[in-house]
Amino acid sequence: MTTTENGSGTRELAGKRALVTGGSRGIGAAIVRQFLDAGAEVLTNARSAASTPHDGATFVAADVRTRAGAETLAAAAHELLGGVDILVHNVGGAGPHKGALAIPDEEWQDTLALNFLAPVRLDALLAPGMRERRTGAIVHVSSAATPLAPPPFLHYTAAKAALENYSRGLAAELAPSGIRVNTVSPGRTATPGGEATREQWALLDEGPGQDTTAPPIGRDGRPDDIADAVLFLMSDRAGWLTGSNLVVDGGEFPRG
Ligand SMILES: NC(=O)c1ccc[n+]([C@@H]2O[C@H](COP(=O)([O-])OP(=O)(O)OC[C@H]3O[C@@H](n4cnc5c(N)ncnc54)[C@H](OP(=O)(O)O)[C@@H]3O)[C@@H](O)[C@H]2O)c1
């Protein structure tokens, strides 16, 4: 039995149709690979395809910052998969600034569009199909640093805080329809996007500096650490879990 099989030897996501946003690298790529291993049919997107695409996943180019991009992706999910049972909103990120007041207006809008509006729009397009079928599971990827609200990233953590709040409310609305909605909040994870952001932060000559010490568990996260949590939340083992926020950060940002 592999780790993606359940107690009866069936692969955990066998027969499930999954959309994972931003699956061309980093955390999204690990989620796509684990979902494929678990037997799901997987559609993923990014603005540009991965240099080493996953065998077995379908890729669509779509920029989810716009409503048109979300509609392109949702249409592909309907046409190529016939709808989705599993939806992971993984796309996200933002660059640092010298402080909250230095964040330009267009970047506030861009960051809110990427980290908050994209999931809201895609849910509105794809969750009604789940409701009709009275089954489905959604994960929103936030950040363990959200409650800290670091000024260089206030546009990002404010957008992620909105996402967490929205995710809880959506969970309450969809639970009676048999749809589970949860959040996964990664800590510092070794990905191309994460590393590039931390390099930019280190180059800022003003504003609060970043803490480069390893999390209490003794190492930074790996994309598979986060994908493990997402796969668990999508599996039947999490059948009674909804409205939760699973913080996966090696103990870096303890929450009450
Ligand atoms: N890594 C960390 O330390 C960390 C910590 C906390 C939270 N997170 C969260 O975890 C999630 C994944 O982060 P990551 O570090 O794996 O990111 P990443 O390495 O930058 O990968 C992001 C993925 O999203 C795609 N993408 C970016 N902008 C897009 C857009 N506008 N439309 C469609 N696709 C887009 C990228 O491909 P293209 O560029 O080709 O579009 C890529 O596939 C994000 O929500 C992030 O906020 C990460």
PDB file of C-alpha atoms and ligand atoms in Angstrom:
ATOM      1  CA  MET A   1       0.000   0.000   0.000  1.00  0.00           C
ATOM      2  CA  THR A   2       1.374   3.450  -0.892  1.00  0.00           C
ATOM      3  CA  THR A   3       0.762   6.522   1.245  1.00  0.00           C
ATOM      4  CA  THR A   4      -1.915   7.678  -1.196  1.00  0.00           C
ATOM      5  CA  GLU A   5      -4.006   4.532  -0.719  1.00  0.00           C
ATOM      6  CA  ASN A   6      -6.746   4.285   1.873  1.00  0.00           C
ATOM      7  CA  GLY A   7      -7.306   1.351   4.235  1.00  0.00           C
ATOM      8  CA  SER A   8      -8.961  -0.796   1.544  1.00  0.00           C
ATOM      9  CA  GLY A   9      -6.077  -0.345  -0.921  1.00  0.00           C
ATOM     10  CA  THR A  10      -7.952   2.104  -3.198  1.00  0.00           C
ATOM     11  CA  ARG A  11      -6.082   5.232  -4.228  1.00  0.00           C
ATOM     12  CA  GLU A  12      -7.405   8.115  -2.108  1.00  0.00           C
ATOM     13  CA  LEU A  13      -8.574  10.370  -4.918  1.00  0.00           C
ATOM     14  CA  ALA A  14      -9.547   7.689  -7.452  1.00  0.00           C
ATOM     15  CA  GLY A  15     -12.395   8.943  -9.650  1.00  0.00           C
ATOM     16  CA  LYS A  16     -12.023  12.561  -8.494  1.00  0.00           C
ATOM     17  CA  ARG A  17     -11.646  15.468 -10.915  1.00  0.00           C
ATOM     18  CA  ALA A  18      -9.328  18.152  -9.579  1.00  0.00           C
ATOM     19  CA  LEU A  19      -8.403  21.698 -10.535  1.00  0.00           C
ATOM     20  CA  VAL A  20      -5.198  23.011  -8.952  1.00  0.00           C
ATOM     21  CA  THR A  21      -4.334  26.611  -9.799  1.00  0.00           C
ATOM     22  CA  GLY A  22      -0.681  27.532 -10.321  1.00  0.00           C
ATOM     23  CA  GLY A  23       0.610  23.995 -10.790  1.00  0.00           C
ATOM     24  CA  SER A  24       3.640  24.720 -12.963  1.00  0.00           C
ATOM     25  CA  ARG A  25       6.120  24.977 -10.080  1.00  0.00           C
ATOM     26  CA  GLY A  26       6.520  25.176  -6.293  1.00  0.00           C
ATOM     27  CA  ILE A  27       3.719  24.105  -3.968  1.00  0.00           C
ATOM     28  CA  GLY A  28       1.184  23.820  -6.802  1.00  0.00           C
ATOM     29  CA  ALA A  29       3.413  21.407  -8.724  1.00  0.00           C
ATOM     30  CA  ALA A  30       3.771  19.192  -5.618  1.00  0.00           C
ATOM     31  CA  ILE A  31      -0.014  19.175  -5.142  1.00  0.00           C
ATOM     32  CA  VAL A  32      -0.552  18.208  -8.800  1.00  0.00           C
ATOM     33  CA  ARG A  33       1.942  15.351  -8.524  1.00  0.00           C
ATOM     34  CA  GLN A  34       0.465  14.033  -5.260  1.00  0.00           C
ATOM     35  CA  PHE A  35      -3.075  14.234  -6.662  1.00  0.00           C
ATOM     36  CA  LEU A  36      -2.025  12.282  -9.772  1.00  0.00           C
ATOM     37  CA  ASP A  37      -0.361   9.660  -7.558  1.00  0.00           C
ATOM     38  CA  ALA A  38      -3.587   9.469  -5.543  1.00  0.00           C
ATOM     39  CA  GLY A  39      -5.577   8.647  -8.697  1.00  0.00           C
ATOM     40  CA  ALA A  40      -7.225  11.992  -9.487  1.00  0.00           C
ATOM     41  CA  GLU A  41      -7.741  13.449 -12.946  1.00  0.00           C
ATOM     42  CA  VAL A  42      -5.948  16.811 -12.731  1.00  0.00           C
ATOM     43  CA  LEU A  43      -6.285  20.094 -14.587  1.00  0.00           C
ATOM     44  CA  THR A  44      -3.870  22.880 -13.743  1.00  0.00           C
ATOM     45  CA  ASN A  45      -2.988  26.344 -14.998  1.00  0.00           C
ATOM     46  CA  ALA A  46      -0.375  29.091 -14.878  1.00  0.00           C
ATOM     47  CA  ARG A  47       0.452  31.990 -17.136  1.00  0.00           C
ATOM     48  CA  SER A  48       3.136  29.831 -18.782  1.00  0.00           C
ATOM     49  CA  ALA A  49       3.610  26.064 -18.833  1.00  0.00           C
ATOM     50  CA  ALA A  50       6.150  24.287 -16.626  1.00  0.00           C
ATOM     51  CA  SER A  51       9.557  23.538 -18.136  1.00  0.00           C
ATOM     52  CA  THR A  52       9.100  19.930 -16.958  1.00  0.00           C
ATOM     53  CA  PRO A  53       5.328  19.290 -17.151  1.00  0.00           C
ATOM     54  CA  HIS A  54       3.661  16.508 -15.169  1.00  0.00           C
ATOM     55  CA  ASP A  55       2.846  13.371 -17.122  1.00  0.00           C
ATOM     56  CA  GLY A  56      -0.892  12.921 -16.857  1.00  0.00           C
ATOM     57  CA  ALA A  57      -2.043  16.414 -15.891  1.00  0.00           C
ATOM     58  CA  THR A  58      -3.813  18.721 -18.333  1.00  0.00           C
ATOM     59  CA  PHE A  59      -2.447  22.269 -18.559  1.00  0.00           C
ATOM     60  CA  VAL A  60      -4.314  25.423 -19.578  1.00  0.00           C
ATOM     61  CA  ALA A  61      -2.715  28.868 -19.821  1.00  0.00           C
ATOM     62  CA  ALA A  62      -4.859  31.360 -17.906  1.00  0.00           C
ATOM     63  CA  ASP A  63      -4.040  34.451 -15.849  1.00  0.00           C
ATOM     64  CA  VAL A  64      -6.420  34.273 -12.887  1.00  0.00           C
ATOM     65  CA  ARG A  65      -6.019  37.939 -11.927  1.00  0.00           C
ATOM     66  CA  THR A  66      -8.802  38.833 -14.358  1.00  0.00           C
ATOM     67  CA  ARG A  67     -12.398  37.704 -14.546  1.00  0.00           C
ATOM     68  CA  ALA A  68     -11.745  36.597 -18.152  1.00  0.00           C
ATOM     69  CA  GLY A  69      -8.878  34.378 -16.949  1.00  0.00           C
ATOM     70  CA  ALA A  70     -11.059  32.790 -14.284  1.00  0.00           C
ATOM     71  CA  GLU A  71     -13.783  32.179 -16.869  1.00  0.00           C
ATOM     72  CA  THR A  72     -11.276  30.568 -19.278  1.00  0.00           C
ATOM     73  CA  LEU A  73     -10.139  28.213 -16.542  1.00  0.00           C
ATOM     74  CA  ALA A  74     -13.652  27.345 -15.379  1.00  0.00           C
ATOM     75  CA  ALA A  75     -14.719  26.693 -19.003  1.00  0.00           C
ATOM     76  CA  ALA A  76     -11.724  24.368 -19.424  1.00  0.00           C
ATOM     77  CA  ALA A  77     -12.700  22.527 -16.238  1.00  0.00           C
ATOM     78  CA  HIS A  78     -16.198  21.983 -17.628  1.00  0.00           C
ATOM     79  CA  GLU A  79     -15.042  21.027 -21.139  1.00  0.00           C
ATOM     80  CA  LEU A  80     -12.074  18.830 -20.234  1.00  0.00           C
ATOM     81  CA  LEU A  81     -13.208  17.287 -16.924  1.00  0.00           C
ATOM     82  CA  GLY A  82     -16.995  17.763 -17.006  1.00  0.00           C
ATOM     83  CA  GLY A  83     -16.745  19.771 -13.746  1.00  0.00           C
ATOM     84  CA  VAL A  84     -14.608  19.453 -10.628  1.00  0.00           C
ATOM     85  CA  ASP A  85     -14.929  17.549  -7.358  1.00  0.00           C
ATOM     86  CA  ILE A  86     -11.777  19.087  -5.897  1.00  0.00           C
ATOM     87  CA  LEU A  87     -10.630  22.688  -6.205  1.00  0.00           C
ATOM     88  CA  VAL A  88      -7.311  23.991  -4.859  1.00  0.00           C
ATOM     89  CA  HIS A  89      -6.677  27.733  -5.016  1.00  0.00           C
ATOM     90  CA  ASN A  90      -2.895  27.688  -4.830  1.00  0.00           C
ATOM     91  CA  VAL A  91      -1.917  30.725  -6.942  1.00  0.00           C
ATOM     92  CA  GLY A  92      -0.681  33.641  -4.847  1.00  0.00           C
ATOM     93  CA  GLY A  93       2.199  35.852  -3.863  1.00  0.00           C
ATOM     94  CA  ALA A  94       3.438  39.459  -3.828  1.00  0.00           C
ATOM     95  CA  GLY A  95       6.674  41.416  -3.739  1.00  0.00           C
ATOM     96  CA  PRO A  96       7.915  43.363  -0.677  1.00  0.00           C
ATOM     97  CA  HIS A  97       7.974  47.135  -0.207  1.00  0.00           C
ATOM     98  CA  LYS A  98       9.771  49.450   2.202  1.00  0.00           C
ATOM     99  CA  GLY A  99       6.591  49.775   4.237  1.00  0.00           C
ATOM    100  CA  ALA A 100       2.816  49.688   3.967  1.00  0.00           C
ATOM    101  CA  LEU A 101       2.598  53.312   2.801  1.00  0.00           C
ATOM    102  CA  ALA A 102       5.071  52.614  -0.025  1.00  0.00           C
ATOM    103  CA  ILE A 103       2.833  50.045  -1.688  1.00  0.00           C
ATOM    104  CA  PRO A 104       1.495  51.577  -4.933  1.00  0.00           C
ATOM    105  CA  ASP A 105      -2.236  51.585  -5.624  1.00  0.00           C
ATOM    106  CA  GLU A 106      -1.905  49.334  -8.677  1.00  0.00           C
ATOM    107  CA  GLU A 107      -0.042  46.760  -6.612  1.00  0.00           C
ATOM    108  CA  TRP A 108      -2.760  46.711  -3.961  1.00  0.00           C
ATOM    109  CA  GLN A 109      -5.230  46.003  -6.766  1.00  0.00           C
ATOM    110  CA  ASP A 110      -3.024  43.388  -8.410  1.00  0.00           C
ATOM    111  CA  THR A 111      -2.345  41.606  -5.099  1.00  0.00           C
ATOM    112  CA  LEU A 112      -6.004  41.587  -4.110  1.00  0.00           C
ATOM    113  CA  ALA A 113      -6.914  40.270  -7.571  1.00  0.00           C
ATOM    114  CA  LEU A 114      -4.354  37.455  -7.388  1.00  0.00           C
ATOM    115  CA  ASN A 115      -4.714  36.373  -3.760  1.00  0.00           C
ATOM    116  CA  PHE A 116      -8.361  37.124  -3.038  1.00  0.00           C
ATOM    117  CA  LEU A 117     -10.559  37.839  -6.056  1.00  0.00           C
ATOM    118  CA  ALA A 118      -9.216  34.952  -8.151  1.00  0.00           C
ATOM    119  CA  PRO A 119     -10.403  32.307  -5.642  1.00  0.00           C
ATOM    120  CA  VAL A 120     -13.697  34.151  -5.059  1.00  0.00           C
ATOM    121  CA  ARG A 121     -14.429  34.241  -8.802  1.00  0.00           C
ATOM    122  CA  LEU A 122     -13.421  30.640  -9.456  1.00  0.00           C
ATOM    123  CA  ASP A 123     -15.507  29.387  -6.529  1.00  0.00           C
ATOM    124  CA  ALA A 124     -18.515  31.282  -7.887  1.00  0.00           C
ATOM    125  CA  LEU A 125     -17.997  29.603 -11.264  1.00  0.00           C
ATOM    126  CA  LEU A 126     -17.280  26.050 -10.066  1.00  0.00           C
ATOM    127  CA  ALA A 127     -18.893  25.511  -6.644  1.00  0.00           C
ATOM    128  CA  PRO A 128     -22.483  25.620  -8.007  1.00  0.00           C
ATOM    129  CA  GLY A 129     -21.718  22.409  -9.925  1.00  0.00           C
ATOM    130  CA  MET A 130     -20.483  20.820  -6.690  1.00  0.00           C
ATOM    131  CA  ARG A 131     -23.674  21.953  -4.958  1.00  0.00           C
ATOM    132  CA  GLU A 132     -25.810  20.318  -7.654  1.00  0.00           C
ATOM    133  CA  ARG A 133     -23.910  17.062  -7.179  1.00  0.00           C
ATOM    134  CA  ARG A 134     -23.981  17.567  -3.366  1.00  0.00           C
ATOM    135  CA  THR A 135     -20.297  16.720  -3.039  1.00  0.00           C
ATOM    136  CA  GLY A 136     -16.993  18.552  -3.303  1.00  0.00           C
ATOM    137  CA  ALA A 137     -13.977  19.901  -1.449  1.00  0.00           C
ATOM    138  CA  ILE A 138     -12.200  23.239  -1.734  1.00  0.00           C
ATOM    139  CA  VAL A 139      -8.868  24.388  -0.289  1.00  0.00           C
ATOM    140  CA  HIS A 140      -7.698  28.006  -0.235  1.00  0.00           C
ATOM    141  CA  VAL A 141      -3.942  28.452   0.200  1.00  0.00           C
ATOM    142  CA  SER A 142      -3.154  31.358   2.526  1.00  0.00           C
ATOM    143  CA  SER A 143       0.019  32.099   4.525  1.00  0.00           C
ATOM    144  CA  ALA A 144       1.100  31.326   8.089  1.00  0.00           C
ATOM    145  CA  ALA A 145       2.451  34.904   8.314  1.00  0.00           C
ATOM    146  CA  THR A 146      -0.976  36.512   7.845  1.00  0.00           C
ATOM    147  CA  PRO A 147      -1.660  37.383  11.537  1.00  0.00           C
ATOM    148  CA  LEU A 148       1.802  38.983  11.790  1.00  0.00           C
ATOM    149  CA  ALA A 149       0.869  41.589   9.121  1.00  0.00           C
ATOM    150  CA  PRO A 150       4.491  42.511   8.246  1.00  0.00           C
ATOM    151  CA  PRO A 151       4.491  46.074   6.757  1.00  0.00           C
ATOM    152  CA  PRO A 152       6.562  45.177   3.640  1.00  0.00           C
ATOM    153  CA  PHE A 153       3.872  42.616   2.772  1.00  0.00           C
ATOM    154  CA  LEU A 154       0.732  44.266   4.104  1.00  0.00           C
ATOM    155  CA  HIS A 155      -0.961  44.146   0.675  1.00  0.00           C
ATOM    156  CA  TYR A 156      -0.308  40.378   0.622  1.00  0.00           C
ATOM    157  CA  THR A 157      -1.279  39.517   4.217  1.00  0.00           C
ATOM    158  CA  ALA A 158      -4.358  41.767   4.047  1.00  0.00           C
ATOM    159  CA  ALA A 159      -5.472  39.894   0.922  1.00  0.00           C
ATOM    160  CA  LYS A 160      -4.747  36.521   2.551  1.00  0.00           C
ATOM    161  CA  ALA A 161      -6.615  37.579   5.735  1.00  0.00           C
ATOM    162  CA  ALA A 162      -9.609  38.409   3.563  1.00  0.00           C
ATOM    163  CA  LEU A 163      -9.252  35.010   1.900  1.00  0.00           C
ATOM    164  CA  GLU A 164      -9.213  33.208   5.277  1.00  0.00           C
ATOM    165  CA  ASN A 165     -12.320  35.081   6.429  1.00  0.00           C
ATOM    166  CA  TYR A 166     -14.095  34.362   3.130  1.00  0.00           C
ATOM    167  CA  SER A 167     -13.081  30.685   3.292  1.00  0.00           C
ATOM    168  CA  ARG A 168     -14.678  30.288   6.751  1.00  0.00           C
ATOM    169  CA  GLY A 169     -17.896  31.910   5.586  1.00  0.00           C
ATOM    170  CA  LEU A 170     -18.047  29.830   2.413  1.00  0.00           C
ATOM    171  CA  ALA A 171     -17.532  26.688   4.509  1.00  0.00           C
ATOM    172  CA  ALA A 172     -20.604  27.562   6.578  1.00  0.00           C
ATOM    173  CA  GLU A 173     -22.678  28.249   3.454  1.00  0.00           C
ATOM    174  CA  LEU A 174     -21.705  25.077   1.603  1.00  0.00           C
ATOM    175  CA  ALA A 175     -21.582  22.551   4.471  1.00  0.00           C
ATOM    176  CA  PRO A 176     -25.308  21.699   4.234  1.00  0.00           C
ATOM    177  CA  SER A 177     -24.690  20.833   0.546  1.00  0.00           C
ATOM    178  CA  GLY A 178     -21.980  18.321   1.463  1.00  0.00           C
ATOM    179  CA  ILE A 179     -19.100  20.542   0.324  1.00  0.00           C
ATOM    180  CA  ARG A 180     -16.097  21.034   2.606  1.00  0.00           C
ATOM    181  CA  VAL A 181     -14.052  24.249   2.460  1.00  0.00           C
ATOM    182  CA  ASN A 182     -10.744  24.629   4.293  1.00  0.00           C
ATOM    183  CA  THR A 183      -7.637  26.803   4.307  1.00  0.00           C
ATOM    184  CA  VAL A 184      -4.007  25.663   4.312  1.00  0.00           C
ATOM    185  CA  SER A 185      -1.496  28.252   5.536  1.00  0.00           C
ATOM    186  CA  PRO A 186       2.113  27.454   4.643  1.00  0.00           C
ATOM    187  CA  GLY A 187       5.109  28.874   6.447  1.00  0.00           C
ATOM    188  CA  ARG A 188       8.425  29.554   4.738  1.00  0.00           C
ATOM    189  CA  THR A 189       8.611  26.965   1.977  1.00  0.00           C
ATOM    190  CA  ALA A 190      11.432  26.424  -0.508  1.00  0.00           C
ATOM    191  CA  THR A 191       9.831  27.280  -3.861  1.00  0.00           C
ATOM    192  CA  PRO A 192      10.968  29.440  -6.792  1.00  0.00           C
ATOM    193  CA  GLY A 193       8.429  32.151  -5.896  1.00  0.00           C
ATOM    194  CA  GLY A 194       9.191  32.045  -2.177  1.00  0.00           C
ATOM    195  CA  GLU A 195      12.944  32.228  -2.670  1.00  0.00           C
ATOM    196  CA  ALA A 196      12.692  35.104  -5.178  1.00  0.00           C
ATOM    197  CA  THR A 197      10.498  37.072  -2.764  1.00  0.00           C
ATOM    198  CA  ARG A 198      12.881  36.547   0.153  1.00  0.00           C
ATOM    199  CA  GLU A 199      15.820  37.666  -2.020  1.00  0.00           C
ATOM    200  CA  GLN A 200      13.945  40.875  -2.930  1.00  0.00           C
ATOM    201  CA  TRP A 201      13.159  41.443   0.769  1.00  0.00           C
ATOM    202  CA  ALA A 202      16.830  41.070   1.701  1.00  0.00           C
ATOM    203  CA  LEU A 203      17.712  43.780  -0.842  1.00  0.00           C
ATOM    204  CA  LEU A 204      15.384  46.369   0.737  1.00  0.00           C
ATOM    205  CA  ASP A 205      17.526  48.859   2.616  1.00  0.00           C
ATOM    206  CA  GLU A 206      14.713  50.063   4.930  1.00  0.00           C
ATOM    207  CA  GLY A 207      11.750  48.611   6.775  1.00  0.00           C
ATOM    208  CA  PRO A 208      11.466  45.570   9.040  1.00  0.00           C
ATOM    209  CA  GLY A 209      13.951  42.867   8.112  1.00  0.00           C
ATOM    210  CA  GLN A 210      13.089  39.231   7.644  1.00  0.00           C
ATOM    211  CA  ASP A 211      13.925  36.529  10.198  1.00  0.00           C
ATOM    212  CA  THR A 212      16.206  34.061   8.421  1.00  0.00           C
ATOM    213  CA  THR A 213      16.512  31.579  11.297  1.00  0.00           C
ATOM    214  CA  ALA A 214      14.981  28.184  10.615  1.00  0.00           C
ATOM    215  CA  PRO A 215      11.510  27.473  12.066  1.00  0.00           C
ATOM    216  CA  PRO A 216      11.515  25.616  15.437  1.00  0.00           C
ATOM    217  CA  ILE A 217      11.243  22.238  13.672  1.00  0.00           C
ATOM    218  CA  GLY A 218      14.768  22.896  12.319  1.00  0.00           C
ATOM    219  CA  ARG A 219      14.258  23.359   8.575  1.00  0.00           C
ATOM    220  CA  ASP A 220      12.256  25.305   6.023  1.00  0.00           C
ATOM    221  CA  GLY A 221       9.216  23.701   4.445  1.00  0.00           C
ATOM    222  CA  ARG A 222       9.295  21.606   1.301  1.00  0.00           C
ATOM    223  CA  PRO A 223       6.502  21.818  -1.270  1.00  0.00           C
ATOM    224  CA  ASP A 224       5.494  18.245  -0.378  1.00  0.00           C
ATOM    225  CA  ASP A 225       4.966  19.259   3.275  1.00  0.00           C
ATOM    226  CA  ILE A 226       2.192  21.555   2.091  1.00  0.00           C
ATOM    227  CA  ALA A 227       0.864  19.122  -0.544  1.00  0.00           C
ATOM    228  CA  ASP A 228       0.582  16.419   2.163  1.00  0.00           C
ATOM    229  CA  ALA A 229      -1.768  18.685   4.142  1.00  0.00           C
ATOM    230  CA  VAL A 230      -3.834  19.543   1.057  1.00  0.00           C
ATOM    231  CA  LEU A 231      -4.150  15.889   0.047  1.00  0.00           C
ATOM    232  CA  PHE A 232      -5.294  14.984   3.556  1.00  0.00           C
ATOM    233  CA  LEU A 233      -7.972  17.698   3.495  1.00  0.00           C
ATOM    234  CA  MET A 234      -9.221  16.447   0.124  1.00  0.00           C
ATOM    235  CA  SER A 235      -9.364  12.818   1.213  1.00  0.00           C
ATOM    236  CA  ASP A 236     -12.229  11.000   2.902  1.00  0.00           C
ATOM    237  CA  ARG A 237     -10.106  10.964   6.061  1.00  0.00           C
ATOM    238  CA  ALA A 238     -10.995  14.646   6.452  1.00  0.00           C
ATOM    239  CA  GLY A 239     -14.708  14.039   5.871  1.00  0.00           C
ATOM    240  CA  TRP A 240     -15.720  15.889   9.056  1.00  0.00           C
ATOM    241  CA  LEU A 241     -13.292  18.788   8.595  1.00  0.00           C
ATOM    242  CA  THR A 242     -14.610  22.040   7.228  1.00  0.00           C
ATOM    243  CA  GLY A 243     -14.031  25.730   8.009  1.00  0.00           C
ATOM    244  CA  SER A 244     -10.560  24.966   9.403  1.00  0.00           C
ATOM    245  CA  ASN A 245      -7.241  26.675   8.782  1.00  0.00           C
ATOM    246  CA  LEU A 246      -4.402  24.149   8.810  1.00  0.00           C
ATOM    247  CA  VAL A 247      -1.158  26.010   9.543  1.00  0.00           C
ATOM    248  CA  VAL A 248       1.844  24.077   8.158  1.00  0.00           C
ATOM    249  CA  ASP A 249       4.915  26.055   9.202  1.00  0.00           C
ATOM    250  CA  GLY A 250       7.283  23.970  11.327  1.00  0.00           C
ATOM    251  CA  GLY A 251       6.102  25.900  14.400  1.00  0.00           C
ATOM    252  CA  GLU A 252       7.214  29.327  13.153  1.00  0.00           C
ATOM    253  CA  PHE A 253       3.990  31.260  13.749  1.00  0.00           C
ATOM    254  CA  PRO A 254       2.126  29.753  16.734  1.00  0.00           C
ATOM    255  CA  ARG A 255      -1.585  30.589  16.759  1.00  0.00           C
ATOM    256  CA  GLY A 256      -3.920  30.461  19.771  1.00  0.00           C
TER     257      GLY A 256
HETATM  258  N1  LIG B   1       6.693  29.593  -0.703  1.00  0.00           N
HETATM  259  C1  LIG B   1       6.413  30.131   0.473  1.00  0.00           C
HETATM  260  O1  LIG B   1       7.305  30.363   1.320  1.00  0.00           O
HETATM  261  C2  LIG B   1       4.966  30.457   0.830  1.00  0.00           C
HETATM  262  C3  LIG B   1       4.694  30.854   2.144  1.00  0.00           C
HETATM  263  C4  LIG B   1       3.384  31.159   2.494  1.00  0.00           C
HETATM  264  C5  LIG B   1       2.373  31.046   1.554  1.00  0.00           C
HETATM  265  N2  LIG B   1       2.659  30.651   0.281  1.00  0.00           N
HETATM  266  C6  LIG B   1       1.547  30.568  -0.672  1.00  0.00           C
HETATM  267  O2  LIG B   1       1.590  29.316  -1.337  1.00  0.00           O
HETATM  268  C7  LIG B   1       1.076  29.445  -2.669  1.00  0.00           C
HETATM  269  C8  LIG B   1       2.075  28.892  -3.673  1.00  0.00           C
HETATM  270  O3  LIG B   1       3.300  29.593  -3.504  1.00  0.00           O
HETATM  271  P1  LIG B   1       4.668  29.148  -4.224  1.00  0.00           P
HETATM  272  O4  LIG B   1       5.748  29.645  -3.357  1.00  0.00           O
HETATM  273  O5  LIG B   1       4.605  27.711  -4.623  1.00  0.00           O
HETATM  274  O6  LIG B   1       4.598  30.097  -5.551  1.00  0.00           O
HETATM  275  P2  LIG B   1       5.477  30.079  -6.898  1.00  0.00           P
HETATM  276  O7  LIG B   1       6.698  29.257  -6.745  1.00  0.00           O
HETATM  277  O8  LIG B   1       5.640  31.520  -7.270  1.00  0.00           O
HETATM  278  O9  LIG B   1       4.487  29.383  -7.942  1.00  0.00           O
HETATM  279  C9  LIG B   1       3.282  30.070  -8.262  1.00  0.00           C
HETATM  280  C10 LIG B   1       2.511  29.334  -9.329  1.00  0.00           C
HETATM  281  O10 LIG B   1       1.362  30.131  -9.672  1.00  0.00           O
HETATM  282  C11 LIG B   1       1.441  30.528 -11.066  1.00  0.00           C
HETATM  283  N3  LIG B   1       0.931  31.889 -11.197  1.00  0.00           N
HETATM  284  C12 LIG B   1       1.466  33.031 -10.672  1.00  0.00           C
HETATM  285  N4  LIG B   1       0.725  34.087 -11.008  1.00  0.00           N
HETATM  286  C13 LIG B   1      -0.307  33.614 -11.762  1.00  0.00           C
HETATM  287  C14 LIG B   1      -1.403  34.228 -12.400  1.00  0.00           C
HETATM  288  N5  LIG B   1      -1.584  35.550 -12.357  1.00  0.00           N
HETATM  289  N6  LIG B   1      -2.289  33.431 -13.069  1.00  0.00           N
HETATM  290  C15 LIG B   1      -2.097  32.096 -13.124  1.00  0.00           C
HETATM  291  N7  LIG B   1      -1.077  31.454 -12.535  1.00  0.00           N
HETATM  292  C16 LIG B   1      -0.185  32.216 -11.874  1.00  0.00           C
HETATM  293  C17 LIG B   1       2.921  30.406 -11.414  1.00  0.00           C
HETATM  294  O11 LIG B   1       3.171  30.234 -12.811  1.00  0.00           O
HETATM  295  P3  LIG B   1       3.368  31.526 -13.797  1.00  0.00           P
HETATM  296  O12 LIG B   1       4.318  32.458 -13.122  1.00  0.00           O
HETATM  297  O13 LIG B   1       3.890  30.941 -15.088  1.00  0.00           O
HETATM  298  O14 LIG B   1       2.014  32.123 -13.982  1.00  0.00           O
HETATM  299  C18 LIG B   1       3.280  29.148 -10.629  1.00  0.00           C
HETATM  300  O15 LIG B   1       2.799  27.991 -11.267  1.00  0.00           O
HETATM  301  C19 LIG B   1       0.771  30.941  -2.850  1.00  0.00           C
HETATM  302  O16 LIG B   1      -0.605  31.184  -2.593  1.00  0.00           O
HETATM  303  C20 LIG B   1       1.617  31.615  -1.788  1.00  0.00           C
HETATM  304  O17 LIG B   1       1.078  32.856  -1.371  1.00  0.00           O
HETATM  305  C21 LIG B   1       3.931  30.351  -0.102  1.00  0.00           C
END
